[in-house]
Coordinates of C-alpha atoms and ligand atoms in Angstrom, one line a residue:
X289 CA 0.0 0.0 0.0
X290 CA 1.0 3.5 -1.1
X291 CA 2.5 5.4 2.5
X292 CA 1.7 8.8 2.3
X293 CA 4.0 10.6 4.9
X294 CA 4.7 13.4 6.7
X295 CA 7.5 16.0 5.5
X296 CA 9.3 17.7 8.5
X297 CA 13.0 19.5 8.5
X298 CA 13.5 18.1 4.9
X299 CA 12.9 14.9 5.8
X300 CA 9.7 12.4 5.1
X301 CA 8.5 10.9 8.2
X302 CA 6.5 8.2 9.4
X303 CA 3.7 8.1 12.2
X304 CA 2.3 5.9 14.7
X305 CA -1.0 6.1 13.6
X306 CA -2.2 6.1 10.1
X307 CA -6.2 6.7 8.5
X308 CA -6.6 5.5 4.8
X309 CA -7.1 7.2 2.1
X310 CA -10.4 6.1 -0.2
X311 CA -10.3 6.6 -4.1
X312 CA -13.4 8.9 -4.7
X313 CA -13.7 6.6 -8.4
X314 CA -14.9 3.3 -6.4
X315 CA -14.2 4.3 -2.6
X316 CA -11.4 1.5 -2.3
X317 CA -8.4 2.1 -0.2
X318 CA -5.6 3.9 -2.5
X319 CA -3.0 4.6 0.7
X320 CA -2.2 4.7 4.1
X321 CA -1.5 8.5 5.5
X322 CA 0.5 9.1 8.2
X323 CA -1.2 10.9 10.8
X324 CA 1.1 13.7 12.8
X325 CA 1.6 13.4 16.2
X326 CA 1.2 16.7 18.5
X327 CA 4.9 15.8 19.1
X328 CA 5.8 15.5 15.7
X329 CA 3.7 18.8 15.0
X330 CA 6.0 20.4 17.8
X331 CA 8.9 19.2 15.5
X332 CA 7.9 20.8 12.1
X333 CA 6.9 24.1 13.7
X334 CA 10.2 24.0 16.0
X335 CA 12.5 23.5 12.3
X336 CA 10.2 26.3 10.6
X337 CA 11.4 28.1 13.4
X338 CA 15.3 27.0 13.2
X339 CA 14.9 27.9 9.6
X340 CA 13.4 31.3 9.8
X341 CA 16.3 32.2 12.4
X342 CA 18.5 30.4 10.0
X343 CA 19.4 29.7 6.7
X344 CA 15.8 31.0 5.1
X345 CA 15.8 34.2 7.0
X346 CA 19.4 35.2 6.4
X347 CA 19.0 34.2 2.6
X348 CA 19.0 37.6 0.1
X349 CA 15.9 38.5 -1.5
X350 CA 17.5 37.4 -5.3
X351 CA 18.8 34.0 -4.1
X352 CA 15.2 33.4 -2.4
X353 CA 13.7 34.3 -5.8
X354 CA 16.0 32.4 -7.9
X355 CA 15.2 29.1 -5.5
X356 CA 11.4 30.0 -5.9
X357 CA 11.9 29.7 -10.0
X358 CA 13.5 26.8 -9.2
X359 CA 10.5 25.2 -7.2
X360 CA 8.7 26.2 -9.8
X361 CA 10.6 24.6 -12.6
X362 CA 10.6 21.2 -10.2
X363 CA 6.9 21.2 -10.5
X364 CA 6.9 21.0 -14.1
X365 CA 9.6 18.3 -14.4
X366 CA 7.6 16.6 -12.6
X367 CA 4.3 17.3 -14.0
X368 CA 3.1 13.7 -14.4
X369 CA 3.5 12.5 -11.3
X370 CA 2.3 15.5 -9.5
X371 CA -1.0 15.1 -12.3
X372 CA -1.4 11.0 -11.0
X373 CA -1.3 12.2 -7.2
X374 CA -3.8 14.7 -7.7
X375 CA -6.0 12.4 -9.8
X376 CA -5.9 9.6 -7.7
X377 CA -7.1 12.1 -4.7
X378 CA -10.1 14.1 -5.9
X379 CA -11.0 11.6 -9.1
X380 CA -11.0 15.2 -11.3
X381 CA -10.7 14.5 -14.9
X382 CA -6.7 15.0 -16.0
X383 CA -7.5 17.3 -18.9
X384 CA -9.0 19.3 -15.9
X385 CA -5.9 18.8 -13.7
X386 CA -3.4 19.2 -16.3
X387 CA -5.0 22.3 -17.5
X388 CA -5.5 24.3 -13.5
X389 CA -4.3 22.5 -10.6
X390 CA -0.9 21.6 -11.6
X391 CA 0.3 24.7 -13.6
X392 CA -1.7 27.5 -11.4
X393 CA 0.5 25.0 -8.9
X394 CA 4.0 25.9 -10.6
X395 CA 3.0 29.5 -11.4
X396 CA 2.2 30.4 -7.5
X397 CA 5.7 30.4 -7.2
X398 CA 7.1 32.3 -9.7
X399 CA 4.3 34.9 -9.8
X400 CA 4.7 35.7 -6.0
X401 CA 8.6 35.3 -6.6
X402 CA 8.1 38.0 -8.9
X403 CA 6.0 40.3 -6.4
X404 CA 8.3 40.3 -4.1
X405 CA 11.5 41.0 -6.3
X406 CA 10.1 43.8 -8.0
X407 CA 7.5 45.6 -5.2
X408 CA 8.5 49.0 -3.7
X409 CA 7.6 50.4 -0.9
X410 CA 6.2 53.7 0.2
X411 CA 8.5 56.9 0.9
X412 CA 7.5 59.9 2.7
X413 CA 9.6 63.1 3.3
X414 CA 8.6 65.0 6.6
X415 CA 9.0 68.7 7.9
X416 CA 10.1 69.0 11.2
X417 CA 9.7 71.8 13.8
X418 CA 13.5 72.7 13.6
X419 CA 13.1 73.5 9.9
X420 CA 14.4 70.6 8.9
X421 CA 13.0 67.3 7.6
X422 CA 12.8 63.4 8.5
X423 CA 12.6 60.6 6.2
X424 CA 10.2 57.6 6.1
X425 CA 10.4 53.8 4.3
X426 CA 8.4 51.0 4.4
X427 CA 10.5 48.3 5.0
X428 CA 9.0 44.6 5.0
X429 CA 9.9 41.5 7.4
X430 CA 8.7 38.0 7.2
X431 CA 5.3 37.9 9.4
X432 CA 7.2 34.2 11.1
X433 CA 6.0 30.9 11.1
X434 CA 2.7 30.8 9.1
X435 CA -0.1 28.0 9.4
X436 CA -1.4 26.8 6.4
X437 CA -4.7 24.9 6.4
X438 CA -5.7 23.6 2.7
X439 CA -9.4 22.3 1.5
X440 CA -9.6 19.4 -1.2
X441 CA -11.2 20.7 -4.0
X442 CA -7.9 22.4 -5.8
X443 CA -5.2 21.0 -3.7
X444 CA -2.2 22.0 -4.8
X445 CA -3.5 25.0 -6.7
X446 CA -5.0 26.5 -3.1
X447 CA -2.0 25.0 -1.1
X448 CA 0.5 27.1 -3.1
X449 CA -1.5 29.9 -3.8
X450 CA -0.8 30.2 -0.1
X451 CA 2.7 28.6 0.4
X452 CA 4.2 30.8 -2.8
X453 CA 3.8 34.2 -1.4
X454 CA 4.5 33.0 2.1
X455 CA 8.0 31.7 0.9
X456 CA 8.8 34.5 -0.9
X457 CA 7.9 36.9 1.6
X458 CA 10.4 35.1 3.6
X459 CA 8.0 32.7 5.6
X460 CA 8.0 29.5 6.6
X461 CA 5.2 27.0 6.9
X462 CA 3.9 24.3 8.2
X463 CA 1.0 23.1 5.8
X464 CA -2.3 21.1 7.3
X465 CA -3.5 19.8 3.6
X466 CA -7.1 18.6 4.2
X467 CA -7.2 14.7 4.8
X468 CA -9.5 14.1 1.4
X469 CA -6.0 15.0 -0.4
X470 CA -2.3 14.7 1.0
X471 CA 0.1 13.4 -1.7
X472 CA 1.1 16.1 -3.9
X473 CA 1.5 18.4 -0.6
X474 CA 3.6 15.6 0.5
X475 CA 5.3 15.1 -3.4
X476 CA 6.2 19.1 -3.0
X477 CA 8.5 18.1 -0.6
X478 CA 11.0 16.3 -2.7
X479 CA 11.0 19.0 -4.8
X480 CA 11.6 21.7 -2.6
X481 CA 14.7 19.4 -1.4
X482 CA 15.9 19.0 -5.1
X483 CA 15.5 23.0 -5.5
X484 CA 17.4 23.9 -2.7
X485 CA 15.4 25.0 0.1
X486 CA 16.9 24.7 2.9
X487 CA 14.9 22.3 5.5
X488 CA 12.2 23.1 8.0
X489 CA 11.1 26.3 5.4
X490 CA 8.5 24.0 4.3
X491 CA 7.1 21.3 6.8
X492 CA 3.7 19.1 6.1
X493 CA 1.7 17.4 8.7
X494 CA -1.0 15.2 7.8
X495 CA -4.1 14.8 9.8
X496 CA -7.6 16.3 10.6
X497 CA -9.3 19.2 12.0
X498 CA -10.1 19.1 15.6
X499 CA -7.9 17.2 18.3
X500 CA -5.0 16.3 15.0
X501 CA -2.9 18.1 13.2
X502 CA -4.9 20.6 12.0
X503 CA -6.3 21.9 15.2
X504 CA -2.6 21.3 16.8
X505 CA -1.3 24.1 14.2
X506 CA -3.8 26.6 14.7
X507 CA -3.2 26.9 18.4
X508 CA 0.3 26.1 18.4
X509 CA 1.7 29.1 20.0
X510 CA 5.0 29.1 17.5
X511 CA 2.6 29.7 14.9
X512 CA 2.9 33.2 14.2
X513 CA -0.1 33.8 11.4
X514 CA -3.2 31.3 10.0
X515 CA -4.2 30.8 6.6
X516 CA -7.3 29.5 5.8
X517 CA -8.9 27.8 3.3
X518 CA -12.3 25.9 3.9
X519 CA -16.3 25.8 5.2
X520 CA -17.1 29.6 7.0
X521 CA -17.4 27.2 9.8
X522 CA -14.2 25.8 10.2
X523 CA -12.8 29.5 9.7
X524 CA -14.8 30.7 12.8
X525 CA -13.2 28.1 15.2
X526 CA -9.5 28.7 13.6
X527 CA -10.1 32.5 14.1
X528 CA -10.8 31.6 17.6
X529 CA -7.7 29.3 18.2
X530 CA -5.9 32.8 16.7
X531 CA -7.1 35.1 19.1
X532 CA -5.0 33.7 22.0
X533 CA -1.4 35.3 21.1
X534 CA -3.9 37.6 18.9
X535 CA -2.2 36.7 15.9
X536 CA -3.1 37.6 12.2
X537 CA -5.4 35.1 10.0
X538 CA -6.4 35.3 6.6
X539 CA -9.5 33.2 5.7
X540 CA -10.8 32.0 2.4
X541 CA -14.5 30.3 2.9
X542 CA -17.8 29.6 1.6
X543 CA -19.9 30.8 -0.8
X544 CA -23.4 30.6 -2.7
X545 CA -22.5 32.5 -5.8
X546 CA -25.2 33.8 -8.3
X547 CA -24.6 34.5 -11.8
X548 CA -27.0 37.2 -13.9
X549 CA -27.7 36.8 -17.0
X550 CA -29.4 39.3 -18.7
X551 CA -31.7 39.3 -22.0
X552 CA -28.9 41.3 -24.2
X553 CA -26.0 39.2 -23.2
X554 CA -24.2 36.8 -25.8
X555 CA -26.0 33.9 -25.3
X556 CA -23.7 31.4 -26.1
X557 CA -21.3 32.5 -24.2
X558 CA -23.6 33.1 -21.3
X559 CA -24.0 29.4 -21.3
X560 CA -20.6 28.5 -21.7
X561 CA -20.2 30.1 -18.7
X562 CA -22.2 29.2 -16.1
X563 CA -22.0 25.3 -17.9
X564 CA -18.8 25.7 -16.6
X565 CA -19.3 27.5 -13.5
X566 CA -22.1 25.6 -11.9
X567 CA -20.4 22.0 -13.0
X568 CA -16.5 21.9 -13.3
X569 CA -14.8 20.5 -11.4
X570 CA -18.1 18.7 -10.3
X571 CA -19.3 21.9 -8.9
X572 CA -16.3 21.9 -6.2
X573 CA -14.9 25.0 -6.6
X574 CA -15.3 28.1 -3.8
X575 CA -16.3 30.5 -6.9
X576 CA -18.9 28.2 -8.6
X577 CA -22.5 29.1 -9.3
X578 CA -25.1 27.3 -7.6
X579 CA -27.6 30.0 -8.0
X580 CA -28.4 31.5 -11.4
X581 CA -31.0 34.2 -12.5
X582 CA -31.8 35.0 -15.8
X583 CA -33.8 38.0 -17.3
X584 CA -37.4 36.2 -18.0
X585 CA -37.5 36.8 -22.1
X586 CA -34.7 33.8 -22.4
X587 CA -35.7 31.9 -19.6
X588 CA -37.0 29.2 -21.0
X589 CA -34.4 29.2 -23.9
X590 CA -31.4 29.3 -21.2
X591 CA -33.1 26.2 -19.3
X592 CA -33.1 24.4 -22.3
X593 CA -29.9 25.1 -23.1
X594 CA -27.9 24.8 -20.1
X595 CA -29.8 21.3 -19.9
X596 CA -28.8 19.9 -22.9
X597 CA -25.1 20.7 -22.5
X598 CA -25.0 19.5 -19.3
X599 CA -26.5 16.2 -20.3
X600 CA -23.8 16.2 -23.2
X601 CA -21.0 16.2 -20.5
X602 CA -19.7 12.9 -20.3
X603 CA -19.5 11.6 -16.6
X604 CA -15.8 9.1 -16.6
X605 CA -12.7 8.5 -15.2
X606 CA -9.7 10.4 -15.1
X607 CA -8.0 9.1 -17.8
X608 CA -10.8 9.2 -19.9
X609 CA -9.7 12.2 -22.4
X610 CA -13.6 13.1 -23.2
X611 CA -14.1 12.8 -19.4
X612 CA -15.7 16.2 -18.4
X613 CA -17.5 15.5 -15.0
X614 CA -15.3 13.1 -12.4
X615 CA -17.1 12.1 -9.3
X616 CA -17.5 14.3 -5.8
X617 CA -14.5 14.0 -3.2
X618 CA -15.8 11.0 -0.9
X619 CA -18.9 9.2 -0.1
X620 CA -19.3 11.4 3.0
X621 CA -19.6 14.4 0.3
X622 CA -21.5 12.3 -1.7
X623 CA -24.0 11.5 1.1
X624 CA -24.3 15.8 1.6
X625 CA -24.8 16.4 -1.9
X626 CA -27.4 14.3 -2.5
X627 CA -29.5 15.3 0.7
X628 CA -30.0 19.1 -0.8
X629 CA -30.9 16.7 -4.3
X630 CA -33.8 14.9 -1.6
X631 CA -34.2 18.1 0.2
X632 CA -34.7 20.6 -3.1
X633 CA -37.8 18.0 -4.2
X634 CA -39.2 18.3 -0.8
X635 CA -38.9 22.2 -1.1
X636 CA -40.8 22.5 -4.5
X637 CA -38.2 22.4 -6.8
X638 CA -39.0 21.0 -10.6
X639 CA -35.9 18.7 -11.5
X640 CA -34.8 20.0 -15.1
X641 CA -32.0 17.2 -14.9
X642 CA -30.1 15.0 -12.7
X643 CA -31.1 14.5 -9.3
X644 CA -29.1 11.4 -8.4
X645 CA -26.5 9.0 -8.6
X646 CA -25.2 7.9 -12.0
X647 CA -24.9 4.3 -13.5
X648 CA -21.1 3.9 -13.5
X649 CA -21.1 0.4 -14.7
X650 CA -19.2 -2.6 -12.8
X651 CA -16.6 -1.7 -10.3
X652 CA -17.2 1.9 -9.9
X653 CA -21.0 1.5 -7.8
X654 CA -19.5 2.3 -4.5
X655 CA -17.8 5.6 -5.6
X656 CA -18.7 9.2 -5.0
X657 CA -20.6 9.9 -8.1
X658 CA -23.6 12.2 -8.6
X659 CA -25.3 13.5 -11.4
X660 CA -25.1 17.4 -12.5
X661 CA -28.4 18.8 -11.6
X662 CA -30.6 21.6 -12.8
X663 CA -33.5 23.1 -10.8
X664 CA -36.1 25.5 -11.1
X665 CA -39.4 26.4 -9.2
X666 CA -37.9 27.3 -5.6
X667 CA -38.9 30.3 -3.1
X668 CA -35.7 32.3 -2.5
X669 CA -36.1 31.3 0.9
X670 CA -35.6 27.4 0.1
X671 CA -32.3 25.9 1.7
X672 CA -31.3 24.8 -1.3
X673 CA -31.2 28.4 -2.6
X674 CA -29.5 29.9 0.4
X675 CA -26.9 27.0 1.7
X676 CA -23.8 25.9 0.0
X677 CA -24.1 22.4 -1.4
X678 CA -20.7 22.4 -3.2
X679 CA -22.1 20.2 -5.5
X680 CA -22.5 19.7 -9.4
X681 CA -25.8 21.8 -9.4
X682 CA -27.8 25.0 -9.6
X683 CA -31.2 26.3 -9.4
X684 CA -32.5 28.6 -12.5
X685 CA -34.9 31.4 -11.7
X686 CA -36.4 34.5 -14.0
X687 CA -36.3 38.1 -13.0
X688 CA -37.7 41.2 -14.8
X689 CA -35.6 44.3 -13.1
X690 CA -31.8 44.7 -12.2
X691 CA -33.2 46.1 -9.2
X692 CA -34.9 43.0 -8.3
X693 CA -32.0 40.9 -9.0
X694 CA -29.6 42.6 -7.5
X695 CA -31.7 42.5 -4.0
X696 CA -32.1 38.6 -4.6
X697 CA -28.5 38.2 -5.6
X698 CA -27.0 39.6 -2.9
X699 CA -29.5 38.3 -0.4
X700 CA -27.1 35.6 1.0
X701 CA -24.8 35.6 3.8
X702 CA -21.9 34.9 1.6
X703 CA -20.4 37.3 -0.9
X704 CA -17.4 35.5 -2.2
X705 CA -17.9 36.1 -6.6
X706 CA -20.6 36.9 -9.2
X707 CA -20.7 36.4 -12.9
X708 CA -22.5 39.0 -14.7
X709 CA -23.4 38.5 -18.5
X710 CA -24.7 41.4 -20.2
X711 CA -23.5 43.8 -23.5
X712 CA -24.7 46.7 -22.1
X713 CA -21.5 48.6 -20.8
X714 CA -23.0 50.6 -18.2
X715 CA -25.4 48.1 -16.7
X716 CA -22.2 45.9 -16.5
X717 CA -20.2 48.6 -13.9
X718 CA -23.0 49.6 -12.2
X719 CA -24.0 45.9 -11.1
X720 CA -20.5 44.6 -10.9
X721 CA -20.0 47.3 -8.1
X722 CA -23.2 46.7 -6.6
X723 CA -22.8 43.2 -6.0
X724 CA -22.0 42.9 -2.4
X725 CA -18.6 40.4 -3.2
X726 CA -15.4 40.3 -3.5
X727 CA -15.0 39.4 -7.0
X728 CA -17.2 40.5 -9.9
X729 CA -16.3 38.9 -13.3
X730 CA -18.7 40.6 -16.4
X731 CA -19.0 38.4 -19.3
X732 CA -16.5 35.5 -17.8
X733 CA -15.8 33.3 -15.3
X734 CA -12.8 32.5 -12.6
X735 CA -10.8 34.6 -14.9
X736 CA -8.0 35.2 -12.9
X737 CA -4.6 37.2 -12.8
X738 CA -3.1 36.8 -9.8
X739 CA -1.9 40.0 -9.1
X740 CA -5.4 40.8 -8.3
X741 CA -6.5 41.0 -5.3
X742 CA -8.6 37.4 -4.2
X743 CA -11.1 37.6 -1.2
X744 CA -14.9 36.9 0.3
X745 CA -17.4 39.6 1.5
X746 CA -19.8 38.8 4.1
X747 CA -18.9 35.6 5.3
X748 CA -17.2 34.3 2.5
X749 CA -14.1 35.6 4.3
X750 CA -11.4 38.2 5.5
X751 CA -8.5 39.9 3.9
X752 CA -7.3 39.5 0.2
X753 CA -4.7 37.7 -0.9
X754 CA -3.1 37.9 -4.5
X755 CA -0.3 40.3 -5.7
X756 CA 1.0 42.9 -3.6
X757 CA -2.1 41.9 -1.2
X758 CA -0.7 39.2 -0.1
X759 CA 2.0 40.9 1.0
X760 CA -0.3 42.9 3.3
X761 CA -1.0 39.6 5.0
X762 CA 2.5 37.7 4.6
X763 CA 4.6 40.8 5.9
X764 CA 4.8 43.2 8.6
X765 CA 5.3 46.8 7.4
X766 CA 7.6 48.7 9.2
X767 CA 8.2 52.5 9.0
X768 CA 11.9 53.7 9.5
X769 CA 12.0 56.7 10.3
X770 CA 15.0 58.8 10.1
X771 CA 15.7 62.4 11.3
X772 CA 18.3 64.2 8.8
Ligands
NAD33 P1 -13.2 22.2 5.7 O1 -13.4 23.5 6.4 O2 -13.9 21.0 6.1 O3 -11.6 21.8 5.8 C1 -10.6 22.6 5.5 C2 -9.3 22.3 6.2 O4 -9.5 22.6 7.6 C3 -9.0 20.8 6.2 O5 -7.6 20.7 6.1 C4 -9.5 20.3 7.6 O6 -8.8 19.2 8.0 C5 -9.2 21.6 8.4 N1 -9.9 21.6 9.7 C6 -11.2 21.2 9.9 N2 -11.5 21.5 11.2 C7 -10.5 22.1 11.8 C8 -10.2 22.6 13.1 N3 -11.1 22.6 14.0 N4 -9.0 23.2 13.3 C9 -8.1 23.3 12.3 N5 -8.3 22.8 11.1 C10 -9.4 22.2 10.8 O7 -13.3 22.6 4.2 P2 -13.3 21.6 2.9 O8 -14.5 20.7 3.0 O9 -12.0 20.9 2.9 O10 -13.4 22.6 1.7 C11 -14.6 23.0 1.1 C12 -14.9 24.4 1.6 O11 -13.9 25.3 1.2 C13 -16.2 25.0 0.9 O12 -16.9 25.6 1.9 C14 -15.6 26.0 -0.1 O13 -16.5 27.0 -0.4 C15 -14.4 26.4 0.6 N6 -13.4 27.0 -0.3 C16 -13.2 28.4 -0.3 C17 -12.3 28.9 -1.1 C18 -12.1 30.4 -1.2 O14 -11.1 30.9 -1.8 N7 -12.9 31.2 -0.6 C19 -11.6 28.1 -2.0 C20 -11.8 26.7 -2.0 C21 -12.7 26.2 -1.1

């Protein structure tokens, strides 16, 4: 059986205790994962620590750069292997994986290598009572130690998008990946070895949330800052465990995001959009639509639609190459998902499509499959409408006004992203900023440039990551002030 281990001071490390790890295609046991120790959690923050002080800390912004390239350039020699791990963890197609997860994976590091080498920092000259003046720098330090706490749904893509501007910042880590998916977490290990960071910068304990590892690194007190990505309520306990030693946390969370589509938008495109939003992936991604409104004179022509592409998806594995829908994480997300399919019918809802489990054929009946499903016909105040499934669905529902949409759309207590699709220019600005969010895409979908900034509203989250953002969160600024 495959050992997945843990990766402290440079080193891969076994545990006493180990909790298997199910393939989501047909639930059988793929390896065993090493589950850290409080003890051995000590260990990886104590060699973050030694490293910080150390060999890290002490390095010069260019060499840290040039070792980040090189990270980044490890990734991609390694591609394949780093594309089977992350297969054989989520069950996500590989044209999907080799398309996102693995090169978004490479390019956290040399995008946020690239922040930091060429940034600037503020300068202000000041008049002093003596008729003189005094001079004032920004000048960034690493924040310390940082905790990094990683969902399934794009593991290595999320896990660096954290660990990439942490490093170059001048961080270390010590990375909780979520227990669904640990092996390319644990793969990035060798290749920070073979690209010469120095040991204990990067450290990964495997494990789960409360009383394990991940709970053990959020209230380690030699963790310095906490990010965050996962459910709102995971966040609220992990901002809890970081107010004792009142230390900074970035959190990345939930959402229910609603797309608008209005009666002058390009159609096609509209639906090539939210196909894509509401089912890639299987629906597991933190910007997906779940809730979709569309301007009542297409209505029934955007049901239709979205319906018959949807049904045109093919449902497969992996390795498939005209795969475009893999199955859900585990059979415990499985079980979730389809209780909002039982629970939607029981709230009124008219199933356009989907509402089950798929036939996968010999072999693959115990996996975590579910069909993509459409629905229509709900109150706005149905569950299904207002709670995060995280699943490969949406509900449709007309509207006449922008006014009226926009009070419906942002009637949620997440705000994390909107898609708006529209040709009318100024319609496009005024209900981009009125969406109550923290991203508004107009006539696309997770289009992202990651110098941007990348955050939830409401309680889809706090702080923004991305770019010089993240240095917000991955530094401390310091002002130097000097009297001439
Ligand atoms: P989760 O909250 O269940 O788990 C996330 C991580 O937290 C895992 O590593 C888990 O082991 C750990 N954890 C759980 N309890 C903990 C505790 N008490 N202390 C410390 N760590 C703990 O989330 P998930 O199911 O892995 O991910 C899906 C969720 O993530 C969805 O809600 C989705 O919207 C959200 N998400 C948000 C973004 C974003 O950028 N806003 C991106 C991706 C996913």
């Amino acid at each position: 059986m495959k050992q997945v281990l843990n990766f402290i001071n440079g080193q891969h490390e076994a545990s006493d205790k180990t909790f298997p790890k199910h393939s989501p295609l047909n639930n059988t046991v793929i390896a065993d994962v090493h589950e850290a120790s409080r003890t051995q959690v000590d260990a990886a923050v104590a060699a973050a620590r030694a490293a910080l002080d150390g060999p890290w800390g002490k390095m010069s912004v260019a060499e840290r750069v040039e070792r980040l390239y090189a990270v980044a350039d490890g990734i991609n020699k390694r591609f394949d292997e780093f594309l089977a791990a992350e297969c054989a963890d989520t069950g996500k197609p590989r044209s999907l994986a080799s398309h996102i997860d693995i090169p978004r994976g490479a390019a956290n590091f040399k995008v946020f290598a690239d922040v930091v080498k060429n940034v600037a920092t503020e300068f202000f000259e000041t008049a002093t009572p003596d008729g003189k003046s005094a001079i004032n720098y920004g000048y960034r330090t690493p924040v310390g130690v940082v905790g990094v706490i990683c969902p399934w749904n794009l593991p290595l893509l999320l896990m660096t998008w954290k660990v990439g501007p942490a490093l170059a910042c001048g961080n270390t880590v010590v990375v909780k990946p979520s227990e669904e998916t640990p092996q390319t977490a644990a793969l990035l290990g060798e290749v920070m070895n073979e690209a010469g960071i120095p040991p204990g910068v990067y450290n990964v304990v495997h494990g789960f949330g409360p009383d394990s590892a991940g709970e053990f690194v959020t209230t380690h007190p030699g963790v310095d800052a906490i990010t965050f990505t996962g459910e709102t309520r995971t966040g609220e306990i992990i901002m809890k465990a970081a107010a004792k030693g009142s230390r900074p946390v970035s959190l990345e969370m939930g959402g229910k995001n609603a797309a608008i589509i209005f009666e002058d938008a390009d159609f096609d495109a509209a639906i090539e959009g939210t196909l894509r939003s509401a089912f890639v992936n299987s629906g597991q991604v933190c910007l997906g639509t779940e809730r979709v409104y569309v301007q009542r004179p297409i209505f029934d022509k955007f049901v239709a639609e979205l319906k018959k592409q949807v049904e045109g998806w093919k449902i497969g594995l992996p390795e498939e190459a005209d795969t475009k829908l893999g199955p859900v994480i585990s059979k415990e997300h499985q079980a979730k998902v389809l209780s909002y399919y039982k629970l939607a019918v029981e709230e009124g809802a008219t199933v356009v499509t989907g509402g089950g489990v798929p036939n996968m054929g010999a072999g693959f009946s115990d996996g975590a499959w579910v069909q993509p499903t459409i629905w229509t016909g709900l109150p706005e105040t149905a569950r299904v409408i207002k709670e995060e499934i995280f699943g490969p669905c949406c509900h449709i529902a007309p509207f006449d006004t922008e006014e009226e949409v926009l009070a419906k759309a942002n009637d949620n207590v997440y705000g994390l992203a909107t898609a708006i699709w529209t040709r009318d220019v100024s319609r496009a600005h005024r209900v981009a900023q009125k969406m109550k969010v923290g991203l508004s895409w107009v006539n696309s979908w997770f289009l992202r440039d990651l110098r941007t900034p990348f955050g939830g509203a409401k309680q889809s989250g706090i702080g923004r990551e991305g770019g010089v953002h993240s240095l917000e969160f991955y530094t401390e600024l310091k002002n130097v002030c000097i009297k001439l």
